[in-house]
mmCIF file with all atom_site columns, C-alpha atoms and ligand atoms in Angstrom:
data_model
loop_
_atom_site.group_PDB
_atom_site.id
_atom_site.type_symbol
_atom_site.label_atom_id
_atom_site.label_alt_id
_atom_site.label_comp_id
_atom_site.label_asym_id
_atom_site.label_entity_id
_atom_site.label_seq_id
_atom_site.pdbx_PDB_ins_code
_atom_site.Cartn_x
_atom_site.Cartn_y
_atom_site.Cartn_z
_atom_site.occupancy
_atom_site.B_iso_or_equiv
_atom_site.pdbx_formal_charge
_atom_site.auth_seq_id
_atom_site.auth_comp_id
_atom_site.auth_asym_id
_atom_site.auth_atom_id
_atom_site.pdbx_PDB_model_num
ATOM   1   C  CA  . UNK A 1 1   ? 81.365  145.709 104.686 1.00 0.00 ? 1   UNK A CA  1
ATOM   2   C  CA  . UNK A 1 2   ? 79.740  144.729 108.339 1.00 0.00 ? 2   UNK A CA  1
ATOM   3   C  CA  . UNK A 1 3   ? 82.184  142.725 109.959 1.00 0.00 ? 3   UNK A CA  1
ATOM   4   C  CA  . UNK A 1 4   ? 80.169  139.739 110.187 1.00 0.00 ? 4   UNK A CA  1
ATOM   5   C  CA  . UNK A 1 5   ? 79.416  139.593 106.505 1.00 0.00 ? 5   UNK A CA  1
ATOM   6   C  CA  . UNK A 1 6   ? 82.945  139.551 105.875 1.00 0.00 ? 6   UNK A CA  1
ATOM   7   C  CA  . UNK A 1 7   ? 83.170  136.629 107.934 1.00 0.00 ? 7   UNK A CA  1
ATOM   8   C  CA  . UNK A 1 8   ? 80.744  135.035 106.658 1.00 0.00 ? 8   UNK A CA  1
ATOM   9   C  CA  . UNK A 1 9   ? 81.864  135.443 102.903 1.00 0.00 ? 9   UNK A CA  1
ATOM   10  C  CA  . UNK A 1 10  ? 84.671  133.979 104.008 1.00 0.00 ? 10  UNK A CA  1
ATOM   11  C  CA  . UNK A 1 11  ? 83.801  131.163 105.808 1.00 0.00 ? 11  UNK A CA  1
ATOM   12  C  CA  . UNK A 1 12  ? 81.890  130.910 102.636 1.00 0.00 ? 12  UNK A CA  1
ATOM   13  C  CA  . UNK A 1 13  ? 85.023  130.785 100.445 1.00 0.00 ? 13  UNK A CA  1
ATOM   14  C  CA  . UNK A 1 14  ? 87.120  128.508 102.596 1.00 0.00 ? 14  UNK A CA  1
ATOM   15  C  CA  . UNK A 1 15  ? 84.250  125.770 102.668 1.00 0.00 ? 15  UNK A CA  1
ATOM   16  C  CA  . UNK A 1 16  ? 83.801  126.426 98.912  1.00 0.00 ? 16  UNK A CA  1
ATOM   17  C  CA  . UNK A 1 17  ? 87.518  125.914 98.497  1.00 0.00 ? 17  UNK A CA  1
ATOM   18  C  CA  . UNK A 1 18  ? 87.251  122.064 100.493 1.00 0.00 ? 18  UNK A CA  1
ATOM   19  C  CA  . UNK A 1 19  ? 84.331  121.359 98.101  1.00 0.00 ? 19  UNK A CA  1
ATOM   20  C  CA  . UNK A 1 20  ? 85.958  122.180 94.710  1.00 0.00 ? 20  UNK A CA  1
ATOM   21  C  CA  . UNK A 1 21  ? 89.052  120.160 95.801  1.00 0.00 ? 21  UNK A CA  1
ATOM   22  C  CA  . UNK A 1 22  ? 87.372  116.874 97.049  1.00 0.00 ? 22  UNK A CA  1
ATOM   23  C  CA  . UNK A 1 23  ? 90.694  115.701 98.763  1.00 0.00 ? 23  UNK A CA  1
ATOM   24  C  CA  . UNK A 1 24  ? 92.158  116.411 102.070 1.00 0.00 ? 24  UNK A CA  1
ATOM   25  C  CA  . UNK A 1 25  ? 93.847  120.137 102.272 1.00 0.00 ? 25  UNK A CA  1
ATOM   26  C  CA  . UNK A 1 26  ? 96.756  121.452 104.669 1.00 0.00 ? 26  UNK A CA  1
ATOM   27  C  CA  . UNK A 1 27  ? 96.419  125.004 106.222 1.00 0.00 ? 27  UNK A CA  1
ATOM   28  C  CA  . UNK A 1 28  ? 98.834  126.146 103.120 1.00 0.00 ? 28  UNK A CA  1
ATOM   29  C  CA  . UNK A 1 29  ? 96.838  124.616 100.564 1.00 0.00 ? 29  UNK A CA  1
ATOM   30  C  CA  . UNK A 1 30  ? 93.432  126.085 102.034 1.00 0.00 ? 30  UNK A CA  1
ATOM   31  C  CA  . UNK A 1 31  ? 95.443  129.854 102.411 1.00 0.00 ? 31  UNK A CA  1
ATOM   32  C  CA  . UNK A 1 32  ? 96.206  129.569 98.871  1.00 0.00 ? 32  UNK A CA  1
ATOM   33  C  CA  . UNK A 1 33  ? 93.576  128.573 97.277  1.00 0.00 ? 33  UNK A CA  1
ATOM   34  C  CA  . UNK A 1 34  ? 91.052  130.558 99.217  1.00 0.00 ? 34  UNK A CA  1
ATOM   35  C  CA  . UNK A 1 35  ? 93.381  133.821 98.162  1.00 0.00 ? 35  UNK A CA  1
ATOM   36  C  CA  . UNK A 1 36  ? 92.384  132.967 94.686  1.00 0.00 ? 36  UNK A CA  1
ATOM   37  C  CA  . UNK A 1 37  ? 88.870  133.310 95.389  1.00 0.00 ? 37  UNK A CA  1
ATOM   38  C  CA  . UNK A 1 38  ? 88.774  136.050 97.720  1.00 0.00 ? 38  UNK A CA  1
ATOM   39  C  CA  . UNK A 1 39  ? 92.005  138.213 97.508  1.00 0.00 ? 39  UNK A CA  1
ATOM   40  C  CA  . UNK A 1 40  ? 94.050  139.804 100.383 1.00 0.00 ? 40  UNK A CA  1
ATOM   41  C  CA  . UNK A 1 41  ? 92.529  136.850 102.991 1.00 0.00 ? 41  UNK A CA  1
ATOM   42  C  CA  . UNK A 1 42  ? 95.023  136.407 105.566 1.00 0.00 ? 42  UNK A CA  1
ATOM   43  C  CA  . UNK A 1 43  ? 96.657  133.433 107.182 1.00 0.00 ? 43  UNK A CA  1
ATOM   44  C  CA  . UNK A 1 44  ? 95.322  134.498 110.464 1.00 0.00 ? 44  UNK A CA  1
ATOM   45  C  CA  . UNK A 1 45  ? 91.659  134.633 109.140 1.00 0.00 ? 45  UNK A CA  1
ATOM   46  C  CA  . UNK A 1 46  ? 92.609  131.032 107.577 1.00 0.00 ? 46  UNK A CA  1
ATOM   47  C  CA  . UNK A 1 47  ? 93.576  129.194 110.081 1.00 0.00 ? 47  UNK A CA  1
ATOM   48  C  CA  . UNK A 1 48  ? 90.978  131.137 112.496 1.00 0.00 ? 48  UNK A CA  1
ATOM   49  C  CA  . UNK A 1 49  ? 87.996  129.488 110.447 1.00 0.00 ? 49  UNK A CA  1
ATOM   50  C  CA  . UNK A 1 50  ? 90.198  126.307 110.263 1.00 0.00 ? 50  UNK A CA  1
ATOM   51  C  CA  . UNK A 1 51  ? 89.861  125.688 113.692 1.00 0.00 ? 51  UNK A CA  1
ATOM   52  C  CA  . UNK A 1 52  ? 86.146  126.706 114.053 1.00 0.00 ? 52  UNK A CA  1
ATOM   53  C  CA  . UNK A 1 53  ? 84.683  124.583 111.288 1.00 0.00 ? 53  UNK A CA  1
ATOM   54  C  CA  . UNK A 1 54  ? 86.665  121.818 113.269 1.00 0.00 ? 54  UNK A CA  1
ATOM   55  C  CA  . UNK A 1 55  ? 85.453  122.757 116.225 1.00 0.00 ? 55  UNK A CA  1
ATOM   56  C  CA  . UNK A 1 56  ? 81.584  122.936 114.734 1.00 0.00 ? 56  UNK A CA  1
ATOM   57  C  CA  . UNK A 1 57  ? 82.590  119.352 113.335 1.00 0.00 ? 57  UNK A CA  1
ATOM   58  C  CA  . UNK A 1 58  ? 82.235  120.706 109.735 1.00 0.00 ? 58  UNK A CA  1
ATOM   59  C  CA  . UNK A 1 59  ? 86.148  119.285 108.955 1.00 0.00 ? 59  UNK A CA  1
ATOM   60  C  CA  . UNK A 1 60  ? 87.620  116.543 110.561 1.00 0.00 ? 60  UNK A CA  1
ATOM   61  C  CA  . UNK A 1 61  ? 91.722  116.059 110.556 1.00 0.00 ? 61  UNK A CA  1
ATOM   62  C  CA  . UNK A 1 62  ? 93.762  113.774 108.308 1.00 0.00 ? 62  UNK A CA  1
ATOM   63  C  CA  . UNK A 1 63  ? 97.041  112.762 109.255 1.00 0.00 ? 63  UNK A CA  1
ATOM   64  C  CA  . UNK A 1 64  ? 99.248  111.356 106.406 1.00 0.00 ? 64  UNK A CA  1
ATOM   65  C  CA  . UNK A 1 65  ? 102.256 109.980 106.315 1.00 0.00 ? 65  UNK A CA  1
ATOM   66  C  CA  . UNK A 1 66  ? 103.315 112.081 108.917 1.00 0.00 ? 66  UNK A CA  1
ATOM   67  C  CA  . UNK A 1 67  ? 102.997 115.390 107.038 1.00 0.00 ? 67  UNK A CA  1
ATOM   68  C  CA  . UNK A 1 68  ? 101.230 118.432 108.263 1.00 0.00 ? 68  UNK A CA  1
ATOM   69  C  CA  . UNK A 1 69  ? 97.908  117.898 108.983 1.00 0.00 ? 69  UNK A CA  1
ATOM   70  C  CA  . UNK A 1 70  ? 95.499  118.048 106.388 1.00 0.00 ? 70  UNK A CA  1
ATOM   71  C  CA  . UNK A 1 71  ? 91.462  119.023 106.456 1.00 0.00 ? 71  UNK A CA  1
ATOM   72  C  CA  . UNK A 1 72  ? 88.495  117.765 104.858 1.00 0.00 ? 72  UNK A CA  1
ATOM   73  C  CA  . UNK A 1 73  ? 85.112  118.354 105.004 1.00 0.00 ? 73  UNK A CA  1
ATOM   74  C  CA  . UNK A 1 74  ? 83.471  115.947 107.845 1.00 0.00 ? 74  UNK A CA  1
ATOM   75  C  CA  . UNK A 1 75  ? 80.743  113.517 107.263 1.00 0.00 ? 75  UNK A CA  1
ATOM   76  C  CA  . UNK A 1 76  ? 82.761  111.373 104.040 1.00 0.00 ? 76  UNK A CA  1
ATOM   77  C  CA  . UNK A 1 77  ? 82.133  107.931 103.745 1.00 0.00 ? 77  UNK A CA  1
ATOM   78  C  CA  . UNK A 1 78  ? 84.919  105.343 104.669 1.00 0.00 ? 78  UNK A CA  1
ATOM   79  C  CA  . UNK A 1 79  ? 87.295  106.664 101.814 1.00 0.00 ? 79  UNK A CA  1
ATOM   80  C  CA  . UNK A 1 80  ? 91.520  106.706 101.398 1.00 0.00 ? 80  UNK A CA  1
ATOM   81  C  CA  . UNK A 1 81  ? 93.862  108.776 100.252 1.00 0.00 ? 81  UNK A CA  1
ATOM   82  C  CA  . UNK A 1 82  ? 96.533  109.266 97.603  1.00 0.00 ? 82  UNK A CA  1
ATOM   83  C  CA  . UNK A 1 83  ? 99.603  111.120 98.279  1.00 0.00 ? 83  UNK A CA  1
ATOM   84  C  CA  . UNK A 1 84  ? 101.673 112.237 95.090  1.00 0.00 ? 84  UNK A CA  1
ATOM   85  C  CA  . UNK A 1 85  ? 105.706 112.341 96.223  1.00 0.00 ? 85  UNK A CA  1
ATOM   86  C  CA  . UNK A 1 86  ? 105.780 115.233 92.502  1.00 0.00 ? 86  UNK A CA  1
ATOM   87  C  CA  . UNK A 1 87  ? 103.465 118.075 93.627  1.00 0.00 ? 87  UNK A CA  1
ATOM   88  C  CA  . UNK A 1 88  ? 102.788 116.888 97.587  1.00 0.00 ? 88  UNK A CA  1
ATOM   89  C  CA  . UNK A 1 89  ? 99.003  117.088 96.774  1.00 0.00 ? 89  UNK A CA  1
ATOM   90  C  CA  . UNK A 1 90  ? 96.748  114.594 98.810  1.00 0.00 ? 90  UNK A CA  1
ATOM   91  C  CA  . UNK A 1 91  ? 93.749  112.988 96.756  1.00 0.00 ? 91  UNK A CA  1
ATOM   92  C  CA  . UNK A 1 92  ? 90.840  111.006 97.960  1.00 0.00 ? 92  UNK A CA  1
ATOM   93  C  CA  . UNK A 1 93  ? 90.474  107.692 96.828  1.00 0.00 ? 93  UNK A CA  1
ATOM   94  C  CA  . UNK A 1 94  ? 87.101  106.276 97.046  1.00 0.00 ? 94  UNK A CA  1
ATOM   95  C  CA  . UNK A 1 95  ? 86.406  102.512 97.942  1.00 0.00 ? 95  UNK A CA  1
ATOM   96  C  CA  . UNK A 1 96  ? 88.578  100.530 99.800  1.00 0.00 ? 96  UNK A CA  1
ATOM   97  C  CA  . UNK A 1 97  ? 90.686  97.513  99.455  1.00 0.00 ? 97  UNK A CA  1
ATOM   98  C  CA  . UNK A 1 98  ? 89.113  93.962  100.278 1.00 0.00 ? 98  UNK A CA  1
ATOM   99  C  CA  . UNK A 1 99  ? 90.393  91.824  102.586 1.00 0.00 ? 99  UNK A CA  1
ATOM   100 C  CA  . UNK A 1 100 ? 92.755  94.473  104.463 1.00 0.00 ? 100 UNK A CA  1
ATOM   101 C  CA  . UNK A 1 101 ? 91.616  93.681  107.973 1.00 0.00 ? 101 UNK A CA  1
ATOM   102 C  CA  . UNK A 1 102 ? 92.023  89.912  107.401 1.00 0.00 ? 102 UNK A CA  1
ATOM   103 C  CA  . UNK A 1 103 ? 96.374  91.059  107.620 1.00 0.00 ? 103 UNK A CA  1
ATOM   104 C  CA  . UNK A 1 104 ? 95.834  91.084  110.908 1.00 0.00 ? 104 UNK A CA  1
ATOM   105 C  CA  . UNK A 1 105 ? 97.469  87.648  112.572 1.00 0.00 ? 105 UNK A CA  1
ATOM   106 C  CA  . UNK A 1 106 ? 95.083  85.489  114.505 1.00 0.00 ? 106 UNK A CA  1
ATOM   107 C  CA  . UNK A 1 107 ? 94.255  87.013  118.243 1.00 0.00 ? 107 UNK A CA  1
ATOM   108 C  CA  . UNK A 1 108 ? 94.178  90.617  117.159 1.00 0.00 ? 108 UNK A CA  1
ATOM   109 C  CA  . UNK A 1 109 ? 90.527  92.330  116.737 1.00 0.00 ? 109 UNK A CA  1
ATOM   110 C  CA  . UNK A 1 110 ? 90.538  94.938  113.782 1.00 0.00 ? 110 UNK A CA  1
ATOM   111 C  CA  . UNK A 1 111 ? 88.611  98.044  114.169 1.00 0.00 ? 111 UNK A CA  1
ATOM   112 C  CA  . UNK A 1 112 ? 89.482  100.272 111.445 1.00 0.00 ? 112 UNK A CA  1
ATOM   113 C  CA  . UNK A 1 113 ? 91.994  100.667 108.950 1.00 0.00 ? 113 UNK A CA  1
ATOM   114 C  CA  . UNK A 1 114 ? 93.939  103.526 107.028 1.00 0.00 ? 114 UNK A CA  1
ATOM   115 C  CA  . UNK A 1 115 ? 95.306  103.075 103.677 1.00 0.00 ? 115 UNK A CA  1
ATOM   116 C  CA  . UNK A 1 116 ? 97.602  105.564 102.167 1.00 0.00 ? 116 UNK A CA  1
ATOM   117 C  CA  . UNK A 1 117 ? 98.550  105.090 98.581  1.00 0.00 ? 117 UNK A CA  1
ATOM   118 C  CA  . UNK A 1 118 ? 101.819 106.903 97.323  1.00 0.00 ? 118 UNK A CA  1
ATOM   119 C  CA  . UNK A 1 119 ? 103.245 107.549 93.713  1.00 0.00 ? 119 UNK A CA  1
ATOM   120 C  CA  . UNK A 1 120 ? 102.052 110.414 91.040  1.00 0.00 ? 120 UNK A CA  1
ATOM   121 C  CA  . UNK A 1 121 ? 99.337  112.221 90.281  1.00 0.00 ? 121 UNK A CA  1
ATOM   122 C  CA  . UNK A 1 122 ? 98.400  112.153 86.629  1.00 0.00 ? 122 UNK A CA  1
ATOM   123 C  CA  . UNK A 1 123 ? 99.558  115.805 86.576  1.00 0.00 ? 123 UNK A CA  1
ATOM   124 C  CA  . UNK A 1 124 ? 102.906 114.383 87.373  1.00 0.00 ? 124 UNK A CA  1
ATOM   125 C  CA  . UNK A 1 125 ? 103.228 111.550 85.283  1.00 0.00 ? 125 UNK A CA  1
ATOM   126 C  CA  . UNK A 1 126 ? 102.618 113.915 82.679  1.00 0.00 ? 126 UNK A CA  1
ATOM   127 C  CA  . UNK A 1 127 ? 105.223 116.721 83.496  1.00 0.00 ? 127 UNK A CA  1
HETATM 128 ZN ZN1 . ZN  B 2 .   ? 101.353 115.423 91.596  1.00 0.00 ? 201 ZN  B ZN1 1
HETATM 129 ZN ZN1 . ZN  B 2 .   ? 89.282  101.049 103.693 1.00 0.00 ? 202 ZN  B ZN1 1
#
C-alpha cells in the first residue's frame, strides 16, 4: 500500500476512534483502541497523527485532574467531563451547571469555568 494511503487510513482510524468514544482520550487510550481497528499501528504513528490533528486544530487538549493529557475532537460545545476513579476512563458530560460563575466573591470577573465530576462509571458501579 502507497505510503500516503496508509496514512491516510490511519488518520482515518484514529479520528474514527475519537468519534465512537465521544469523551476525551489519552495517547494510551487512542493507541489502544485504534489497534483494534487497524492492527499492528504503532505508538509512534499514534502519537505522530496526535500531534498533527492538533496542530490542524482537529483535537484540542483536555487537562483533568492533573492526569495525562487527554484529546478530543475540536469544535464541542461548552461541555464537562466525568472522570471514573474504577476504570480511569474520562466521559463527557453535556450541559453545565447553573449558577457556577456566580461562586466567584464580589470584585472578581468570571470568564470561563471547568467542571470535573468524579465517582463511577455505570460500568463500575456494576462490577
Ligand atoms: Zn469506570
Ligand atoms: Zn459549564
Amino acid at each position: 500500500m502507497p505510503g500516503h494511503q496508509r496514512h491516510t487510513r490511519q488518520r482515518a482510524a484514529i479520528a474514527g476512534v475519537f468519534e465512537a468514544q465521544g469523551g476525551p482520550l489519552s495517547a494510551l487510550e487512542v493507541l489502544k483502541l485504534a489497534r483494534a481497528k487497524v492492527p499492528g499501528m504503532g505508538t509512534a504513528t499514534v502519537y505522530r497523527a496526535l500531534a498533527a490533528m492538533l496542530e490542524e486544530g482537529a483535537l484540542t487538549v483536555v487537562h483533568l485532574l492533573g492526569q495525562a493529557p487527554r484529546y478530543e475532537l475540536a469544535g464541542k460545545g461548552h461541555h464537562h467531563h466525568f472522570c471514573c476513579r474504577g476504570c480511569g476512563r474520562a466521559f463527557e458530560i453535556e450541559g453545565c451547571a447553573e449558577g457556577v460563575q456566580a461562586l466567584a466573591p464580589a470584585g472578581f470577573r468570571v470568564e470561563g469555568h471547568d467542571l470535573v465530576l468524579t465517582g463511577l462509571c455505570p460500568g463500575c458501579v456494576g462490577g
